[in-house]
Coordinates of C-alpha atoms in Angstrom, one line a residue:
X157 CA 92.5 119.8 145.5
X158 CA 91.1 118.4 141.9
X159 CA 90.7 114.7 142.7
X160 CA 92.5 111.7 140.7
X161 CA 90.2 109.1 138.8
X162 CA 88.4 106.0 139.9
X163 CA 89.4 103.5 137.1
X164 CA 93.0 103.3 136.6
X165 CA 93.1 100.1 133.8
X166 CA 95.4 100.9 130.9
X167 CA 96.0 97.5 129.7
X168 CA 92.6 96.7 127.0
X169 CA 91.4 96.0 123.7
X170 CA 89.9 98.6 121.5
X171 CA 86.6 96.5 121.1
X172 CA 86.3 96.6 124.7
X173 CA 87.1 100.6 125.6
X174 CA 85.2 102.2 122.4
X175 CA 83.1 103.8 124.9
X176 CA 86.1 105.0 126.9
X177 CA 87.8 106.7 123.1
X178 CA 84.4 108.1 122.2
X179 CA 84.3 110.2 125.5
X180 CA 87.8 110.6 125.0
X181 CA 87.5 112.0 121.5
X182 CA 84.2 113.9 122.6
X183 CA 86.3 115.8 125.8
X184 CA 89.2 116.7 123.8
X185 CA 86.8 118.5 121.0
X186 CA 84.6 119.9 123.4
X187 CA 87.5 121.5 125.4
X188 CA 89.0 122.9 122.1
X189 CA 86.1 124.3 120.9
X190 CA 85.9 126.4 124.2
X191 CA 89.9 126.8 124.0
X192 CA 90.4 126.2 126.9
X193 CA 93.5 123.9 128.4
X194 CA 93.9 120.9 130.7
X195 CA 94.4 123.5 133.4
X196 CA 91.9 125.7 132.9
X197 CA 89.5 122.4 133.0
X198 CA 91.3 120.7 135.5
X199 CA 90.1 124.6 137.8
X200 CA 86.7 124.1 136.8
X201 CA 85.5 120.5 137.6
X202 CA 87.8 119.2 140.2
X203 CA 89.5 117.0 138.6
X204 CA 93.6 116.9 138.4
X205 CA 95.2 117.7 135.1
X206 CA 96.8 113.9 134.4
X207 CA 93.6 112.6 135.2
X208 CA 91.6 114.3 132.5
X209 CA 94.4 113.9 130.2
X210 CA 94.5 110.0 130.9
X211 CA 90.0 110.2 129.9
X212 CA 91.4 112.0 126.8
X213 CA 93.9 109.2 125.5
X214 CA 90.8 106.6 126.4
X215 CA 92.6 105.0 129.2
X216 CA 89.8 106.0 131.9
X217 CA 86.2 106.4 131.9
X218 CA 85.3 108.7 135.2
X219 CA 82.1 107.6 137.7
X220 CA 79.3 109.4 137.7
X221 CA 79.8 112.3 140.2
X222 CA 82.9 113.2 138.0
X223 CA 81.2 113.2 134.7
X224 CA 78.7 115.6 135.7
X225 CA 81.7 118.3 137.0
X226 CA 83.0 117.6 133.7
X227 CA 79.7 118.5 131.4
X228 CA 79.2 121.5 134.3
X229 CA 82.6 122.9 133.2
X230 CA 82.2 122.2 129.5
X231 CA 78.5 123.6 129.4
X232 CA 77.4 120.4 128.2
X233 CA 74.0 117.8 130.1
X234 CA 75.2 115.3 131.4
X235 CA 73.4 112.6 128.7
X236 CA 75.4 114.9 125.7
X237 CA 78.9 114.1 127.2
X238 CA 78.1 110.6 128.2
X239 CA 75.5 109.5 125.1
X240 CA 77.5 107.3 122.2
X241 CA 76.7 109.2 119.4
X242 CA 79.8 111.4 119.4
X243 CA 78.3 114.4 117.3
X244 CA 78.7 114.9 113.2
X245 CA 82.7 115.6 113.4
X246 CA 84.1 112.6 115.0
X247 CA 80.9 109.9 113.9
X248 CA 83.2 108.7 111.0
X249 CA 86.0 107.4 114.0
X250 CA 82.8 106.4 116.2
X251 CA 81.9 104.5 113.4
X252 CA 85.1 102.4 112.8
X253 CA 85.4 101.9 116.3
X254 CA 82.3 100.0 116.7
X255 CA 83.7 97.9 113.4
X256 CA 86.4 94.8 113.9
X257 CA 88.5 97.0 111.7
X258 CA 91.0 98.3 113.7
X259 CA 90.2 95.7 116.3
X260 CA 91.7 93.3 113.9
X261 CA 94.9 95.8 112.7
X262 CA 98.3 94.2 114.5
X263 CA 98.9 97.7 115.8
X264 CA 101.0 96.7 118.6
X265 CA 103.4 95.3 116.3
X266 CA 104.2 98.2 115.4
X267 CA 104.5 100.1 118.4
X268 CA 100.9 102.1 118.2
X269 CA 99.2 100.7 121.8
X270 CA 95.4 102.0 122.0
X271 CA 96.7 105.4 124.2
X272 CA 99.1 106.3 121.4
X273 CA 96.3 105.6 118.6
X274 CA 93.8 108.0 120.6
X275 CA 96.2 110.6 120.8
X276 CA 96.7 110.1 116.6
X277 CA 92.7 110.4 116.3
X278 CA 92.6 113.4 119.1
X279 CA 94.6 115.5 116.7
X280 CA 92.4 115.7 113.6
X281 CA 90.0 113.5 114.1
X282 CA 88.0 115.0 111.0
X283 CA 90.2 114.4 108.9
X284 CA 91.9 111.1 110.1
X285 CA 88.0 109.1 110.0
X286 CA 87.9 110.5 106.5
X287 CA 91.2 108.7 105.5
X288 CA 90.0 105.9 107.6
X289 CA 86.8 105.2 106.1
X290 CA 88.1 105.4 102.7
X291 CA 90.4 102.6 103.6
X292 CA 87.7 100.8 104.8
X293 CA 85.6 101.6 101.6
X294 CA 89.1 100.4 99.3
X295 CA 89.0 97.1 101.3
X296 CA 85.6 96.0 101.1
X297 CA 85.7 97.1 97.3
X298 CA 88.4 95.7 97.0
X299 CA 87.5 92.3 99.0
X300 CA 91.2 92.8 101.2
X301 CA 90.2 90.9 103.9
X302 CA 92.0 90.9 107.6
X303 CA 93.4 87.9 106.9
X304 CA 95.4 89.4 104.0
X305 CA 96.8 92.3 105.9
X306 CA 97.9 90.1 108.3
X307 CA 99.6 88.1 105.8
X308 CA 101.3 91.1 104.3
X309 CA 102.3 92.2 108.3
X310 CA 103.8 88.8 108.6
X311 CA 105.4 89.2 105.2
X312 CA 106.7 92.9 105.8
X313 CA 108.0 91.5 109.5
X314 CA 110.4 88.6 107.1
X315 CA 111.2 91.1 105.1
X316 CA 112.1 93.6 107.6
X317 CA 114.6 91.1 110.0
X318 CA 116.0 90.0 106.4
X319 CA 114.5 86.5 106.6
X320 CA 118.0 85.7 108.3
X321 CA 117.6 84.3 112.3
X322 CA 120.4 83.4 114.0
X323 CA 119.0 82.2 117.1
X324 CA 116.8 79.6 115.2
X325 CA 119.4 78.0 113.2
X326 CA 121.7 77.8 116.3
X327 CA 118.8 76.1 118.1
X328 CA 118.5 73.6 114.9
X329 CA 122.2 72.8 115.6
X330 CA 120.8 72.1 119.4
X331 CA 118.3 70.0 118.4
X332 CA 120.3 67.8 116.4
X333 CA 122.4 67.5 119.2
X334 CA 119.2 66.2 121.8
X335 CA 117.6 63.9 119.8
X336 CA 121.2 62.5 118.5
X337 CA 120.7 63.0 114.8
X338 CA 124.1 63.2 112.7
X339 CA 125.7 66.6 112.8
X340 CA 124.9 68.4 109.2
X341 CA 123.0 65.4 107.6
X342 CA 119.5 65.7 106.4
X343 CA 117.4 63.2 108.6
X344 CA 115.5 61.0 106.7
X345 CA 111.5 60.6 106.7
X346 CA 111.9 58.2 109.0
X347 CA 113.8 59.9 111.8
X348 CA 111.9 62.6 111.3
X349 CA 108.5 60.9 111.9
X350 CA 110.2 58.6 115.0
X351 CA 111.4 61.8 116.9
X352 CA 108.1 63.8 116.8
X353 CA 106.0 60.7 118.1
X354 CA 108.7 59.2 120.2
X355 CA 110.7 62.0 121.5
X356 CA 108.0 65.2 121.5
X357 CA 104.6 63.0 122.1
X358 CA 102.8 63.1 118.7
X359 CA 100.6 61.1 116.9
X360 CA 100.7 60.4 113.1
X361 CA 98.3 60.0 110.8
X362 CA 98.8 59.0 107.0
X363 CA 95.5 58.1 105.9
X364 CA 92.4 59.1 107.3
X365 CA 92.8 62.6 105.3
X366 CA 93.0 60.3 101.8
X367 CA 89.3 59.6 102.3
X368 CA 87.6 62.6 102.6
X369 CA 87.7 64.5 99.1
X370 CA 87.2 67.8 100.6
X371 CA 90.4 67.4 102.2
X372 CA 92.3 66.8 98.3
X373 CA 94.2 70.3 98.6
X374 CA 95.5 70.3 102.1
X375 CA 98.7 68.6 102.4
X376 CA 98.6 68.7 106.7
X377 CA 96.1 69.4 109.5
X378 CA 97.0 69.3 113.3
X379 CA 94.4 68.3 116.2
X380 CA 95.5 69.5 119.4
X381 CA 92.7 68.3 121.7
X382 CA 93.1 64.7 122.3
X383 CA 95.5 63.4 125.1
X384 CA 98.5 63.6 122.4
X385 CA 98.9 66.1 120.0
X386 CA 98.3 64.4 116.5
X387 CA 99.4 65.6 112.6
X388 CA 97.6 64.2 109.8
X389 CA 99.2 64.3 106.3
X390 CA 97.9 63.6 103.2
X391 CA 98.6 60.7 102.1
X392 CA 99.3 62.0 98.4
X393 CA 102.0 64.2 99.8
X394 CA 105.5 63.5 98.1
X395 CA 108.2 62.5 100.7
X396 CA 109.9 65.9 100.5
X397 CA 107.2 67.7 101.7
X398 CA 105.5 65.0 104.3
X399 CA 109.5 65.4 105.7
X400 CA 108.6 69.4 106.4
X401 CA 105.6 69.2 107.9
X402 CA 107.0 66.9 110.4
X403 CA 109.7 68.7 110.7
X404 CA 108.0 71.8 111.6
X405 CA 105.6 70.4 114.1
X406 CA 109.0 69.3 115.8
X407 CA 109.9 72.5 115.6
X408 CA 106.8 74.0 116.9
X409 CA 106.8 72.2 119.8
X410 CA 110.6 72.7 120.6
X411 CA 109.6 76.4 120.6
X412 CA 106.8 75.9 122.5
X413 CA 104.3 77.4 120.0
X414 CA 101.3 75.5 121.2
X415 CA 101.7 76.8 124.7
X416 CA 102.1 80.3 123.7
X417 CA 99.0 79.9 121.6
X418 CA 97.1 78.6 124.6
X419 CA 98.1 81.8 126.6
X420 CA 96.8 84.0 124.3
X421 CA 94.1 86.2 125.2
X422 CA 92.8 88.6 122.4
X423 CA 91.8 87.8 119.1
X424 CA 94.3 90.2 117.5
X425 CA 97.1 88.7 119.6
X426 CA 96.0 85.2 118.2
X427 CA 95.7 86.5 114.6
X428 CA 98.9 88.2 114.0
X429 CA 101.3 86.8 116.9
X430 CA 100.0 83.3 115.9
X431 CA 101.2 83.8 112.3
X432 CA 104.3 85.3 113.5
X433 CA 105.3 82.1 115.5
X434 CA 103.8 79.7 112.8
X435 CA 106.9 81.3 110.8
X436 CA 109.5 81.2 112.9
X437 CA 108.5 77.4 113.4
X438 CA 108.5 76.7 109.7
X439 CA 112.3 78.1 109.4
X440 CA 113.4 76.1 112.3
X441 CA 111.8 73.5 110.4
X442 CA 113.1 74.1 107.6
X443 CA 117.1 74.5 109.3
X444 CA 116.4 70.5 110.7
X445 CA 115.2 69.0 107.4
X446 CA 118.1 71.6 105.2
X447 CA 121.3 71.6 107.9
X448 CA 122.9 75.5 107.3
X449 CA 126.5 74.2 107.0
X450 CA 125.8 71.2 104.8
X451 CA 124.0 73.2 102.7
X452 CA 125.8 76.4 102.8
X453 CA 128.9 74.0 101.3
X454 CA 126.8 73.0 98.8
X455 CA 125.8 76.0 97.6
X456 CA 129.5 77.2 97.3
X457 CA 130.4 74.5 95.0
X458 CA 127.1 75.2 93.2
X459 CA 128.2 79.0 92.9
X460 CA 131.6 77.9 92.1
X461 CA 131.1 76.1 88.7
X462 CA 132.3 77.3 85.4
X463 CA 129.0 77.7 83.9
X464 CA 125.2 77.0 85.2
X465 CA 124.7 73.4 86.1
X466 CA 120.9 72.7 86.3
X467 CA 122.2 68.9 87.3
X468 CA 124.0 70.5 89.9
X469 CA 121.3 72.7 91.5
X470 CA 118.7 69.8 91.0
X471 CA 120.8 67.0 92.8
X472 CA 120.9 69.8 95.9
X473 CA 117.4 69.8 96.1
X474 CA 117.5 65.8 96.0
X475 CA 120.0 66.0 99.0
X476 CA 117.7 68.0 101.1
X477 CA 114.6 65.9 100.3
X478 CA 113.5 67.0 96.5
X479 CA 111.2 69.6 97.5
X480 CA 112.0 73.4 95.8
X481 CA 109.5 75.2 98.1
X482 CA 111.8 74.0 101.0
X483 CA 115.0 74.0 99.6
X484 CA 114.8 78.0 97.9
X485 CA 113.5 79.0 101.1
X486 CA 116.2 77.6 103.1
X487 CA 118.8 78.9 100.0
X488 CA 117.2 82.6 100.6
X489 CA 117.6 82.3 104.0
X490 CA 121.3 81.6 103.9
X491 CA 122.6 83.6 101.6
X492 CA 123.4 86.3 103.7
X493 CA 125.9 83.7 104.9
X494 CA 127.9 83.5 101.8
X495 CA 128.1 87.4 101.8
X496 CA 125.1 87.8 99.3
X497 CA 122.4 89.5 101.7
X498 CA 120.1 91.4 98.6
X499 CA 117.7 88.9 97.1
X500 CA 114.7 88.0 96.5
X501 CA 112.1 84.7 96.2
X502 CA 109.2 83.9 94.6
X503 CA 106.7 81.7 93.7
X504 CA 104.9 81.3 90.1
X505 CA 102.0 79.9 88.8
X506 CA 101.1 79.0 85.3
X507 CA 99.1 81.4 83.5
X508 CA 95.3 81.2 83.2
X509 CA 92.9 83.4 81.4
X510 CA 94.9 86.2 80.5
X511 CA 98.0 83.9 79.3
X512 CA 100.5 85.3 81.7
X513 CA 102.3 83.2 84.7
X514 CA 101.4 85.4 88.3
X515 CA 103.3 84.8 91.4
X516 CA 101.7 84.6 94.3
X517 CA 104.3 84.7 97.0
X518 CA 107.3 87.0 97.5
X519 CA 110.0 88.2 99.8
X520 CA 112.1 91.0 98.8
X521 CA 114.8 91.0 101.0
X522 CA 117.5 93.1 102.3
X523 CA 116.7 96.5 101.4
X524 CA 115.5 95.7 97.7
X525 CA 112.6 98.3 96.7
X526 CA 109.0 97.0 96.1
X527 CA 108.1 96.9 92.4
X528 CA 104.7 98.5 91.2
X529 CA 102.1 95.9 90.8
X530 CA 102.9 93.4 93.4
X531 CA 99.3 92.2 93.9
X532 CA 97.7 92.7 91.1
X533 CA 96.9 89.0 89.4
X534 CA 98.6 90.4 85.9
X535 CA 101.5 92.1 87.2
X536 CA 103.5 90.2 90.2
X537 CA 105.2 87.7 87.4
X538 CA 109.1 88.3 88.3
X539 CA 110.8 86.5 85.8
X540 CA 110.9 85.1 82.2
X541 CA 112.7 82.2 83.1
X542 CA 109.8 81.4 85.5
X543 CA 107.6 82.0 82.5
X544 CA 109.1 79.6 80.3
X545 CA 110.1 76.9 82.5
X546 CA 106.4 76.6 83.1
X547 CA 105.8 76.8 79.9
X548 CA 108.1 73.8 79.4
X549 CA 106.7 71.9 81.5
X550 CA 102.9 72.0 80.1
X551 CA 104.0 70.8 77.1
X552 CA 105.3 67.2 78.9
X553 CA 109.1 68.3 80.0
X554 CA 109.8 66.1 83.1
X555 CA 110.3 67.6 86.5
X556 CA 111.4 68.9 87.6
X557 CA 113.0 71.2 85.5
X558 CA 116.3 74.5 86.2
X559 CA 117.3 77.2 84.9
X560 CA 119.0 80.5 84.9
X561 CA 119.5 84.3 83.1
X562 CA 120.6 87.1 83.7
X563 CA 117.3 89.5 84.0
X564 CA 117.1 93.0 83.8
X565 CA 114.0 94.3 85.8
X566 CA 112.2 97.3 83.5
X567 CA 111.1 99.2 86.9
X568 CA 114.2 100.2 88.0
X569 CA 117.2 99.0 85.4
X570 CA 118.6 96.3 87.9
X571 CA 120.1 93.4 86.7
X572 CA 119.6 89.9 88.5
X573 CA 120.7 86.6 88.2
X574 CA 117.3 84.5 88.2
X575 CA 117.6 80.9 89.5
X576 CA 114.6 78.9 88.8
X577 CA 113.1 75.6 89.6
X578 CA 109.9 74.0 88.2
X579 CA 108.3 71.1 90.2
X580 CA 105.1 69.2 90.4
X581 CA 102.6 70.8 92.9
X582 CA 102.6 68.5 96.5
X583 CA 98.8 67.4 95.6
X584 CA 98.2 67.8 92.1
X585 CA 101.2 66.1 89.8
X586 CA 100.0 67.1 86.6
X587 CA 100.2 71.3 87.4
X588 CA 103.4 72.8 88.0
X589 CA 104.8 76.1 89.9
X590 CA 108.4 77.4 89.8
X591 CA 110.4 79.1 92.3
X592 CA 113.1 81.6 91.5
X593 CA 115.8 83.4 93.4
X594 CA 117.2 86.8 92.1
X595 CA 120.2 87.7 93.0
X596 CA 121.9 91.8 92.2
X597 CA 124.5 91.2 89.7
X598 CA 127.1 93.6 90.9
X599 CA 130.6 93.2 92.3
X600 CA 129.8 91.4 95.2
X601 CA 128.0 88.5 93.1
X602 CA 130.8 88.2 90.7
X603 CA 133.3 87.7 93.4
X604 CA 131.0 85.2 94.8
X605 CA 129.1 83.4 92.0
X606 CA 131.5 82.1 89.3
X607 CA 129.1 81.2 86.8
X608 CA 127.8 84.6 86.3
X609 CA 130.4 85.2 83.9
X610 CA 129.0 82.5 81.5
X611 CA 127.2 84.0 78.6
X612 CA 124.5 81.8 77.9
X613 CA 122.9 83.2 81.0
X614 CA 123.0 87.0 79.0
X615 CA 121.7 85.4 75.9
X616 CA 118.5 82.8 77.4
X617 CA 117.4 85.8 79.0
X618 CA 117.0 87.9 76.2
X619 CA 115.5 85.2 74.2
X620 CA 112.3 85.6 75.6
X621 CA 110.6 88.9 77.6
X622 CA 109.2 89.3 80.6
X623 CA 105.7 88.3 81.4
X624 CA 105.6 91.7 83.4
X625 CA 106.8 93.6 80.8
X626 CA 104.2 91.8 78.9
X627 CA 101.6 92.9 81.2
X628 CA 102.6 96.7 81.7
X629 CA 102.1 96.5 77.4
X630 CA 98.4 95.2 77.8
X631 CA 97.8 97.5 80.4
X632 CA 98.9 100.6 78.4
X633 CA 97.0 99.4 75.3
X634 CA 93.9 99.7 77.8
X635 CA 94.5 102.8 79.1
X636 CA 95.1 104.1 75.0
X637 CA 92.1 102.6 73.9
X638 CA 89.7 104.1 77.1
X639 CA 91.2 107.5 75.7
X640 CA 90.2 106.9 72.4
X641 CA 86.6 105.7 73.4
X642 CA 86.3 108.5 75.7
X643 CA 88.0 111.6 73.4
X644 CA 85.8 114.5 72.8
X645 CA 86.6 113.9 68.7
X646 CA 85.3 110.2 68.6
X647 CA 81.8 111.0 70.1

């Protein structure tokens, strides 16, 4: 009777088990080479058929009696089978395996557990280590670190639940309720700061991170590992945003982030869920400093003017604490609420060297299609209007400053109403960003957005051309020029 295993795990991390996929990989090759099946196998070593196929998925690694009926039947030595050089075929997947590279990949997010991966490599692993190390090779030339893929994995997981959570803005609407704020008005700093020390055990601090210079760029840091939990905020930090960063530790802790962080085992887990819950904190912190009815009402008396009011859109953002990054987010959230689920939001920065304004931050949401040259530093600019409210505003315009057109995007020929707002950055007055909502001018919009038939909006956006397009020009000229230099006829 072939005999079952001895190690019976099938909960681990890859770092941990890359001996267990190399003799994985190495038993699955060896056994096609001499064609034979699991049963065949399974008849010559003793051991049952699930067993052996649970060694080739990696979930097992056999004692030693067992190994050596496995290299009799395969007509291998026993140090061959066993040894972690995994011959010429499969070194390229040995190779990444003893690498943080896939270690690092949030594969359980999206449903591939380390059995499932092993059976992907088990079926060409020739060709599969190829692709793989030529992804590795693209990110290190490319200096993509893990950090940025798990940034786009959070950003694809927004983008992919619409940016749009139910659950969290009922349990805003709870917590209202439990600390006794006003149903549907904005808490103040104040509240704000009282609640989190008073009512969820924080500390405070102000100052302190006002006298360390190398602290100038970050706006809020969090020490967990006194007897109270503490938040330090720059002291620089403009009331609107000190109000969210309070708000979202309140948040955090109301969702029990911290704890979840402390149960956390693998590094992967901690990377990618970590990010995923800092998220989901930040919207509920954003739904208690923005209420979701109060400013859902105001958005559909904003959407229900004549024409574009910039006064209008900017004394919103006052309402809600004067901050755009807060206040656009909390807008992209909701509009899904007033029937307008297809948008997208993103963030620009002026332009530097090469004279054209980049974004560096984007959600395209519900079902719109990625547009080429998303991160690339000279093609992710969205909008003109971005382009020349920032423009606007380093020639001395006060901020912040609003605006809107009517865009048309040259990728794919659709039209978008482009809301934008300029504001001082948190830390550093004197520079500006913008951040702009598009909105698919269709049939649903009009029904829903008044102002879209004004036709100033038509006419400001054709005044002045997209930095993208811009870009895509340059880039062309390049390319034109490399042929010329490189033509047979001009050598």
């Amino acid at each position: 009777m072939p005999s079952g295993g001895d190690d019976d795990s099938s909960s681990f991390s890859l770092r941990e088990q890359n001996l267990r996929f190399i003799l994985g990989l190495k038993l699955h090759n060896l056994r096609q080479e001499r064609g034979l099946s699991l049963v065949q196998l399974s008849q010559g070593c003793g051991l049952s058929v699930s067993y052996l196929n649970e060694i080739e998925k990696g979930k097992k690694y056999p004692k030693t009696d067992k190994l050596l009926a496995l290299a009799r039947a395969l007509g291998v030595t026993y140090n061959e089978l066993v040894s972690a050089d995994p011959g010429e075929k499969l070194r390229p997947i040995a190779a990444l395996l003893t690498t943080r590279m896939i270690d690092d990949l949030p594969l359980d997010h999206y449903g591939i557990s380390p059995p499932v991966l092993m059976e992907i490599m088990a079926a060409g692993p020739d060709r599969l280590g190829a692709m793989l190390a030529f992804m590795r090779k693209l990110a290190v030339r490319f200096d993509f670190t893990v950090d940025d893929l798990l940034e786009a994995s959070i950003r694809d997981d927004l983008e992919n639940t619409g940016y749009h959570y139910p659950e969290l803005e009922a349990k805003a609407e709870a917590l209202f309720a439990e600390i006794g704020w006003q149903p549907g008005s904005p808490p103040i700093l104040s509240q704000l700061r009282f609640s989190l020390i008073h009512d969820f055990g924080w500390e405070v601090d102000e100052q302190r991170m006002g006298d360390d210079p190398d602290l100038a760029d970050v706006g809020a840091a969090t020490a967990l590992s006194g007897a109270k939990p503490k938040l330090y905020l720059h002291p620089a930090l403009p009331e609107g945003r000190r109000a969210f960063f309070i708000a979202k530790e309140i948040a955090a802790t109301a969702l029990g982030f911290y704890e979840k962080r402390r149960r956390m085992v693998s590094e992967v887990e901690k990377g990618f869920r970590q990010m995923q819950l800092a998220a989901r904190a930040a919207y509920l912190g954003g739904a208690l400093v923005a209420p979701r009815k109060t400013l859902v009402d105001d958005l559909r008396s904003f959407f229900d003017q004549p024409t574009f009011s910039g006064e209008h859109l900017l004394a919103t953002l006052a309402r809600f604490g004067g901050d755009a990054e807060v206040v656009f987010h909390r807008i992209a959230q909701l509009l899904p609420d007033l029937g307008l689920p297809t948008r997208y939001l993103v963030r620009t920065e002026p332009a530097g060297p090469t004279g054209i304004a980049t974004v560096n931050r984007e959600l395209r949401l519900g079902g719109l299609p990625e547009v080429p040259g998303s991160f690339t530093p000279q093609g992710r600019s969205r909008t003109s209007a971005a382009t020349r409210l920032l423009a606007s505003a380093a020639d001395g315009s006060a901020l912040p400053l609003a605006s809107a057109a009517i865009e048309t995007c040259p990728y794919n020929g659709l039209s978008f109403l482009v809301v934008t707002v300029v504001q001082a950055r948190p830390l550093h007055p004197r520079l500006a960003s913008a951040l702009s909502i598009g909105i698919p001018v269709d049939d649903t919009s009009r029904a829903r957005i008044r102002f879209l038939q004004d036709p100033s909006l038509v006419a400001e956006a054709e005044a002045s051309p997209t930095a993208e397009v811009a870009s895509t020009d340059r880039k062309a000229a390049r390319r034109a020029a490399i042929g010329r230099l490189t033509s047979p006829s001009m050598r």
